[in-house]
PDB file of N, CA and C in Angstrom:
ATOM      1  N   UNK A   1      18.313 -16.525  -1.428  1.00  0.00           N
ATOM      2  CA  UNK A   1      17.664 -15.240  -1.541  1.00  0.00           C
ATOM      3  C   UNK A   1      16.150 -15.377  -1.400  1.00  0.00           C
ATOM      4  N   UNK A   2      15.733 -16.322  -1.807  1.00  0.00           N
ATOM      5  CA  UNK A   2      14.192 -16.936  -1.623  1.00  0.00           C
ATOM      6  C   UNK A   2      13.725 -16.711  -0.223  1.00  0.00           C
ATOM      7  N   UNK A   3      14.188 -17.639   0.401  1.00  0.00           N
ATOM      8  CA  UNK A   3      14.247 -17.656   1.994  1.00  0.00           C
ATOM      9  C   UNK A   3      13.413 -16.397   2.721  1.00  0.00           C
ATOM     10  N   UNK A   4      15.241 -15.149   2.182  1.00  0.00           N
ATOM     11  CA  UNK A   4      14.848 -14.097   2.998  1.00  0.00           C
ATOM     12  C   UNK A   4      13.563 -12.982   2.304  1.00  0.00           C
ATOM     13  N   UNK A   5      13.534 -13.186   1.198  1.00  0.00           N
ATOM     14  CA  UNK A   5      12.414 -12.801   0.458  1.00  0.00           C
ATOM     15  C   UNK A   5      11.113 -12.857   1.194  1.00  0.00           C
ATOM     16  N   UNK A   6      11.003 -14.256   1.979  1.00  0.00           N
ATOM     17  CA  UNK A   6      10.180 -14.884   2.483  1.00  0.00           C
ATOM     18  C   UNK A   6       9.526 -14.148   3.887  1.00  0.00           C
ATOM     19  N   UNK A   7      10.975 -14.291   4.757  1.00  0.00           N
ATOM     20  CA  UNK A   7      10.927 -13.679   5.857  1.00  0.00           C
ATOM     21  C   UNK A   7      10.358 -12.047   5.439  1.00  0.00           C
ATOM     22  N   UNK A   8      11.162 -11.427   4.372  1.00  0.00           N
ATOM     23  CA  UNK A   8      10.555  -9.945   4.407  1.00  0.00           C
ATOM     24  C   UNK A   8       9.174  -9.930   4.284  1.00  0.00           C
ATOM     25  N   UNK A   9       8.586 -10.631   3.583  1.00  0.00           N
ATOM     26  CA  UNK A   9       6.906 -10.947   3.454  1.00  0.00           C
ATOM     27  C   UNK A   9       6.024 -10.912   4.303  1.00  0.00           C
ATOM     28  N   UNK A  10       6.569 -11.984   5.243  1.00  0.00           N
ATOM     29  CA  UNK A  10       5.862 -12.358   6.359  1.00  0.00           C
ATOM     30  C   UNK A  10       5.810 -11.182   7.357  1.00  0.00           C
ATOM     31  N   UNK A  11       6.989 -10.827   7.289  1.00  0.00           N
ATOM     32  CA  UNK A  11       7.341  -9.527   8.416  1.00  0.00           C
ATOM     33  C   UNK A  11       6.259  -8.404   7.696  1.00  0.00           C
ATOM     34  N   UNK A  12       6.339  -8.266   7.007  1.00  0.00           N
ATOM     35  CA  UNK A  12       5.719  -6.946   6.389  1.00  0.00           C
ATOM     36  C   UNK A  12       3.913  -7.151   6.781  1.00  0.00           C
ATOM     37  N   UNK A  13       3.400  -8.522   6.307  1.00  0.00           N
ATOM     38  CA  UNK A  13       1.911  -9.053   6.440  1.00  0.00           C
ATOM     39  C   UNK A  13       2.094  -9.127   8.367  1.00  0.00           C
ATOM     40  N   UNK A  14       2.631  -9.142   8.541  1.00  0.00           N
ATOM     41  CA  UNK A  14       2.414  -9.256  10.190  1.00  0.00           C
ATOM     42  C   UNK A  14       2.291  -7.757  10.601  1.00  0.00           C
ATOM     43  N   UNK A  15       3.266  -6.912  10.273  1.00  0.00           N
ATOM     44  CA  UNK A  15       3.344  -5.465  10.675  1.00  0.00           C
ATOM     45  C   UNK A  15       2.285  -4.961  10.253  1.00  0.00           C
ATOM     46  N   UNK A  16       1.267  -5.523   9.215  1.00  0.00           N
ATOM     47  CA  UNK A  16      -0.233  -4.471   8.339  1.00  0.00           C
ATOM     48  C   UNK A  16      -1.158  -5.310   9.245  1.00  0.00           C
ATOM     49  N   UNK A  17      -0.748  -6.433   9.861  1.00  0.00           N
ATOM     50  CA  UNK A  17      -1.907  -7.181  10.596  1.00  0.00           C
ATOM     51  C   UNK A  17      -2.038  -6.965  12.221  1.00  0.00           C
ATOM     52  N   UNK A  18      -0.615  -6.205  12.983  1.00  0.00           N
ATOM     53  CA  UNK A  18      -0.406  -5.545  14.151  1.00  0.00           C
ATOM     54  C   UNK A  18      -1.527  -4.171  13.461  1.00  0.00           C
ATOM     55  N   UNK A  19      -0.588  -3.454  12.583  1.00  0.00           N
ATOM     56  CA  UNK A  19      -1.804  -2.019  12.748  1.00  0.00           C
ATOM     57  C   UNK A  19      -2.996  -1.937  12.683  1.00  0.00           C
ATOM     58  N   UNK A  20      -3.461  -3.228  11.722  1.00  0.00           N
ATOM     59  CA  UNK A  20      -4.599  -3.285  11.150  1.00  0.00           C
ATOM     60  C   UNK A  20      -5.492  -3.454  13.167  1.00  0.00           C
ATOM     61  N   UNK A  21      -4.900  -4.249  13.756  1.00  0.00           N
ATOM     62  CA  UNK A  21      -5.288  -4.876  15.145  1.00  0.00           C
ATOM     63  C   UNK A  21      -6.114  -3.814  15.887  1.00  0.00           C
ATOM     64  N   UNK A  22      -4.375  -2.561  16.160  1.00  0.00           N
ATOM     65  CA  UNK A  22      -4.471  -1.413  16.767  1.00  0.00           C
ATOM     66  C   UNK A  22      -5.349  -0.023  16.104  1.00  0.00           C
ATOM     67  N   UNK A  23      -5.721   0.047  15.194  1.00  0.00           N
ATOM     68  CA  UNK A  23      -6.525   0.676  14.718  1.00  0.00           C
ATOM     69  C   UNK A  23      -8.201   0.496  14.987  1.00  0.00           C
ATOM     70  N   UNK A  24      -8.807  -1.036  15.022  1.00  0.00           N
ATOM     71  CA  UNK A  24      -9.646  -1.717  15.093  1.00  0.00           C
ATOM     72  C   UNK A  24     -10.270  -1.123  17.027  1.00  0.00           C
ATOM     73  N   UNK A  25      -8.588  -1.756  17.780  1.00  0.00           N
ATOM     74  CA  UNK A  25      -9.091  -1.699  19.282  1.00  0.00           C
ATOM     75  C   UNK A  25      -9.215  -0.563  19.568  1.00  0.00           C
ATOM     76  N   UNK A  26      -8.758   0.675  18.702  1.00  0.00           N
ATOM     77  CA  UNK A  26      -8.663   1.909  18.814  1.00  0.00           C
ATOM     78  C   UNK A  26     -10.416   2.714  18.687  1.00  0.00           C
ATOM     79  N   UNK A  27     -10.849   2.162  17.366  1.00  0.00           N
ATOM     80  CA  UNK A  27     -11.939   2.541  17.031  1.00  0.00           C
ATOM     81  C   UNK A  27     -12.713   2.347  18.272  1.00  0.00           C
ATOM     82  N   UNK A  28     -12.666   0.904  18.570  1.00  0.00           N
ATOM     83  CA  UNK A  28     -13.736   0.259  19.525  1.00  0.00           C
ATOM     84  C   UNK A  28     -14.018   0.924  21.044  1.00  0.00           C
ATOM     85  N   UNK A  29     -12.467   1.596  21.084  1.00  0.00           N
ATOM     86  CA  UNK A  29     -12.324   1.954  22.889  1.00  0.00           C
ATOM     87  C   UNK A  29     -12.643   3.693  22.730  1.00  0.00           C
ATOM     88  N   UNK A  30     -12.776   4.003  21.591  1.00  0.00           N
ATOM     89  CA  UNK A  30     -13.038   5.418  21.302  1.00  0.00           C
ATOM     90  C   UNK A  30     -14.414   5.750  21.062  1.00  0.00           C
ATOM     91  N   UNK A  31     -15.493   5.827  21.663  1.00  0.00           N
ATOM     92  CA  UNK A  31     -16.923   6.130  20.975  1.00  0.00           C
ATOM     93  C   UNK A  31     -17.022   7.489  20.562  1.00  0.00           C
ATOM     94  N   UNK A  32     -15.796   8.757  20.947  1.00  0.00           N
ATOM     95  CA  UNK A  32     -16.824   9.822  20.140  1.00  0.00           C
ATOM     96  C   UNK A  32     -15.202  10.522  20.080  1.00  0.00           C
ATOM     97  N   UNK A  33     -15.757  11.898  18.970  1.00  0.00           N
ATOM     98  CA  UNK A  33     -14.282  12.609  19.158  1.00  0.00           C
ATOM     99  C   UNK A  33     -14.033  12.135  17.486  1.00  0.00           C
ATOM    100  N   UNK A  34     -14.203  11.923  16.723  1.00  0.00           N
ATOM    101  CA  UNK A  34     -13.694  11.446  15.167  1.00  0.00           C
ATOM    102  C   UNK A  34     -13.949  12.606  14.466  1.00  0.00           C
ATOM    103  N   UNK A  35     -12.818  12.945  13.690  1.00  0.00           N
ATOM    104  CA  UNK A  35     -12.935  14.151  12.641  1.00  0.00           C
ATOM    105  C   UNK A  35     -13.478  14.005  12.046  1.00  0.00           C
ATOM    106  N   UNK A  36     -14.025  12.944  10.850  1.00  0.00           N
ATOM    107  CA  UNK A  36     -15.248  12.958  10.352  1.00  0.00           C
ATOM    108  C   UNK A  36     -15.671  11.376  10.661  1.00  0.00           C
ATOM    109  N   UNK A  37     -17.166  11.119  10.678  1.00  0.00           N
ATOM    110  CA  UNK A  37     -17.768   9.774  10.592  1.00  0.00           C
ATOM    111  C   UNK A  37     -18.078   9.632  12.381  1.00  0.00           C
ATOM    112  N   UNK A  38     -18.937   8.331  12.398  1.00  0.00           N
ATOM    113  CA  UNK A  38     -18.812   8.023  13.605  1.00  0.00           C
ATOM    114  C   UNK A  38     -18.293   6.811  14.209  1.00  0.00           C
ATOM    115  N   UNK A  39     -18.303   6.004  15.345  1.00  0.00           N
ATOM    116  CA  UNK A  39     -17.743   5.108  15.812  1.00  0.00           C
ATOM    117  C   UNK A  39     -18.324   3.632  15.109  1.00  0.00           C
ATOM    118  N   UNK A  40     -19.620   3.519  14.708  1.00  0.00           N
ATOM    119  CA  UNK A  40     -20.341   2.555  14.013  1.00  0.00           C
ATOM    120  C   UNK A  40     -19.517   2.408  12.676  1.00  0.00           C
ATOM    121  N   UNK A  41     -19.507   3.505  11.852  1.00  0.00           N
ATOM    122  CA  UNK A  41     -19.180   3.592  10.608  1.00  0.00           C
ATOM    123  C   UNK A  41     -17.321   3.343  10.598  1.00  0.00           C
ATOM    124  N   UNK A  42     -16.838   3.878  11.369  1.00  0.00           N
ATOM    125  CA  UNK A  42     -15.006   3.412  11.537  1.00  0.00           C
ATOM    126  C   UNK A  42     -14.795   2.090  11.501  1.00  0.00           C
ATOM    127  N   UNK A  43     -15.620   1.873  12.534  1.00  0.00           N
ATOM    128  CA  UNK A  43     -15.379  -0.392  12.950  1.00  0.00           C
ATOM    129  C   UNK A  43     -15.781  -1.015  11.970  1.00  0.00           C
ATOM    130  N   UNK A  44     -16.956  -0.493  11.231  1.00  0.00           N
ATOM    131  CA  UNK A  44     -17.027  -1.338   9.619  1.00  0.00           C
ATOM    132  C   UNK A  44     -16.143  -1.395   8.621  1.00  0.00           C
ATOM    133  N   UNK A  45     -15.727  -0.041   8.469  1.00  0.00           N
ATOM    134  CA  UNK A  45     -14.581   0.216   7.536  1.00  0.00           C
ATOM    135  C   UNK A  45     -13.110  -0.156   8.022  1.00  0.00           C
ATOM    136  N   UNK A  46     -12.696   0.107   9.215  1.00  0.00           N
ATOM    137  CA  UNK A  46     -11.581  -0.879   9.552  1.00  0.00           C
ATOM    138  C   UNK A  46     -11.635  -2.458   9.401  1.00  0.00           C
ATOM    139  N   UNK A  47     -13.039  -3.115   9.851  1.00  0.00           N
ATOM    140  CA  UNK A  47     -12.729  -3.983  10.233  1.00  0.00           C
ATOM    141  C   UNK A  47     -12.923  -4.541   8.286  1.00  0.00           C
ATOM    142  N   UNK A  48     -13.571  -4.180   7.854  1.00  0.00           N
ATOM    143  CA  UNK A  48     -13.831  -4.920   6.199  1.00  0.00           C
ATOM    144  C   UNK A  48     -12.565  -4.724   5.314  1.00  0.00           C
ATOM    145  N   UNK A  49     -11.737  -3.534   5.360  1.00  0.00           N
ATOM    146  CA  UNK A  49     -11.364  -3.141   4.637  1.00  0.00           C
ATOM    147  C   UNK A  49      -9.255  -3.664   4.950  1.00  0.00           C
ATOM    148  N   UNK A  50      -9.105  -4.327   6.064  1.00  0.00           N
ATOM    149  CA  UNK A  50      -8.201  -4.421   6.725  1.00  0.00           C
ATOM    150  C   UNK A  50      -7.146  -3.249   7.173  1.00  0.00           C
ATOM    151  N   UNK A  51      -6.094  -3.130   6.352  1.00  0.00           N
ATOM    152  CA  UNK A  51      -4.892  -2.363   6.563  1.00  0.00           C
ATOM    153  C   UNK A  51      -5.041  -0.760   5.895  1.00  0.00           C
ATOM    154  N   UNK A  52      -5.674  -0.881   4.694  1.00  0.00           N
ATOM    155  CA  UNK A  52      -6.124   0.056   3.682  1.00  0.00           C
ATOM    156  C   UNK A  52      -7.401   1.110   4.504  1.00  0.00           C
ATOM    157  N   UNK A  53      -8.178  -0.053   5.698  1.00  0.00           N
ATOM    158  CA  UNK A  53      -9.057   0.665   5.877  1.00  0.00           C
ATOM    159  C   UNK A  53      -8.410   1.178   7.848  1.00  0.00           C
ATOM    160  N   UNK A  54      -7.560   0.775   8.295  1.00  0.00           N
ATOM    161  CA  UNK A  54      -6.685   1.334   9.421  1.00  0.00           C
ATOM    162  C   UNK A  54      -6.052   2.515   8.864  1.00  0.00           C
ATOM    163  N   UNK A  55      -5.323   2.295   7.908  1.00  0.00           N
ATOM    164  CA  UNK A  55      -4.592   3.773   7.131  1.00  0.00           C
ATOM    165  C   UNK A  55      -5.596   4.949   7.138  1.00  0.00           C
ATOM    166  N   UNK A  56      -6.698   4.489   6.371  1.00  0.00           N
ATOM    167  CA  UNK A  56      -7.546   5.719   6.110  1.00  0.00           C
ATOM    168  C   UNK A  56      -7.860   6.262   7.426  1.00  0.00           C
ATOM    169  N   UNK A  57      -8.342   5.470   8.182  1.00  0.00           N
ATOM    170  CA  UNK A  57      -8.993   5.597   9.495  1.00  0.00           C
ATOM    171  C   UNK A  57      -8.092   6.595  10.499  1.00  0.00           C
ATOM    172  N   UNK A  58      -6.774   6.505  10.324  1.00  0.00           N
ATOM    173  CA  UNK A  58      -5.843   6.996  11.254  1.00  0.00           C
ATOM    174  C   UNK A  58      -5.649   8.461  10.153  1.00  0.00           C
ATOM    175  N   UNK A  59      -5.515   8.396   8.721  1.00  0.00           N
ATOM    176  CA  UNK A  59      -5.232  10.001   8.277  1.00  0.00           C
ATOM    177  C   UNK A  59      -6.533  10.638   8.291  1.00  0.00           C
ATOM    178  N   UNK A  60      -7.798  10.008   8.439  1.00  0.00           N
ATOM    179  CA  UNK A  60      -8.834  11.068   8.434  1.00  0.00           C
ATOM    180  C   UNK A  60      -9.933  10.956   9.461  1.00  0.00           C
ATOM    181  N   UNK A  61      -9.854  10.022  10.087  1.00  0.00           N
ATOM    182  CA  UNK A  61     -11.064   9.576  11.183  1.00  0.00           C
ATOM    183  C   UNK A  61     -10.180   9.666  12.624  1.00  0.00           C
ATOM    184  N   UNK A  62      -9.286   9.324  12.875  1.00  0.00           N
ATOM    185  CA  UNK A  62      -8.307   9.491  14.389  1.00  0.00           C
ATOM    186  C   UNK A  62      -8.721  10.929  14.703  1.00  0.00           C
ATOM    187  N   UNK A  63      -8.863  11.214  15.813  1.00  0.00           N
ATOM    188  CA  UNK A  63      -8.417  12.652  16.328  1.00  0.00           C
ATOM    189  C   UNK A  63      -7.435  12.365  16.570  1.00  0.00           C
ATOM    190  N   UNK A  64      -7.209  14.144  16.401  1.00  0.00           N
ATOM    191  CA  UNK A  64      -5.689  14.666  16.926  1.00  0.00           C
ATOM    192  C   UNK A  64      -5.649  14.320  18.005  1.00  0.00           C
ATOM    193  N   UNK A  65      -4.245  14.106  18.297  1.00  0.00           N
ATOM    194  CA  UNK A  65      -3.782  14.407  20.051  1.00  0.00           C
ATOM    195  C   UNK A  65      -3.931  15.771  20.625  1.00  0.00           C
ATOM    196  N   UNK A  66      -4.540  16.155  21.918  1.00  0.00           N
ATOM    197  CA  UNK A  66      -4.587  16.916  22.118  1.00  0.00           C
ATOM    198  C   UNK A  66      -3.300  18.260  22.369  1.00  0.00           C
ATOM    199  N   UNK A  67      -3.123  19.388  22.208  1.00  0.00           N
ATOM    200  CA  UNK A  67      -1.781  20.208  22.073  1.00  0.00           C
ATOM    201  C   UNK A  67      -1.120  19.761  23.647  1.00  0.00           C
ATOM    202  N   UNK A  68       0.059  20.296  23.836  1.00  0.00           N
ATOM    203  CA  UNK A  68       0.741  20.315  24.888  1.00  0.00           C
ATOM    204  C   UNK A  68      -0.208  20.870  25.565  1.00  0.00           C
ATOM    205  N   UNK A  69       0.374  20.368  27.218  1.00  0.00           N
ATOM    206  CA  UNK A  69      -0.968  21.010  28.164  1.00  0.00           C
ATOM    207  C   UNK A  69       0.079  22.493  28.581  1.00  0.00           C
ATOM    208  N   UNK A  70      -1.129  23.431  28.764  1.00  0.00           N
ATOM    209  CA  UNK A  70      -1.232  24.809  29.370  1.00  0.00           C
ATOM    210  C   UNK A  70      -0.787  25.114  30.742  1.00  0.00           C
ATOM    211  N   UNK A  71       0.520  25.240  30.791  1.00  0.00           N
ATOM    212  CA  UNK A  71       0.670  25.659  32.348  1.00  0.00           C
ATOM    213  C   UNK A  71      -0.458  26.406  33.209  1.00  0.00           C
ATOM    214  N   UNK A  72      -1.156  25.857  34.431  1.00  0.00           N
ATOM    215  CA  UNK A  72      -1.394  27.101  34.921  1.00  0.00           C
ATOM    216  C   UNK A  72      -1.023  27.922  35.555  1.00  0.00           C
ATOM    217  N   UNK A  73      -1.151  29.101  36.032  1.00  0.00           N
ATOM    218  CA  UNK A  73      -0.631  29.663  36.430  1.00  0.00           C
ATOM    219  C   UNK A  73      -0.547  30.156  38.251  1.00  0.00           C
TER     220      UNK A  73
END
């Protein structure tokens, strides 16, 4: 039971260290457009804060996706 204990661990620290990644390259390739803060202030706080600071970053600093597009007519 140890073992797989083990494996769940690792899996889990790998999956906060993928988002933590994609959040980071996200900030970096994004310079403007953030619901609040700017692009300077995101990459500090992602990058210091690791997984805790990707989370925040994505519920309050990500923009939205933009709506479905508008047929024209």
């Amino acid at each position: 039971m140890e073992a797989s204990f083990t494996i769940l661990v690792l899996a889990l620290l790998a999956a906060t260290t993928v988002f933590w990644v994609w959040a980071l390259v996200d900030v970096l390739r994004r310079p403007t457009g953030y619901r609040t803060g700017t692009q300077p202030i995101w990459a500090v706080v992602v990058a210091l804060t690791h997984s805790m600071g990707a989370l925040v970053y994505v519920v309050f600093g990500r923009p939205r996706s933009p709506g479905p597009a508008t047929p024209t007519p």
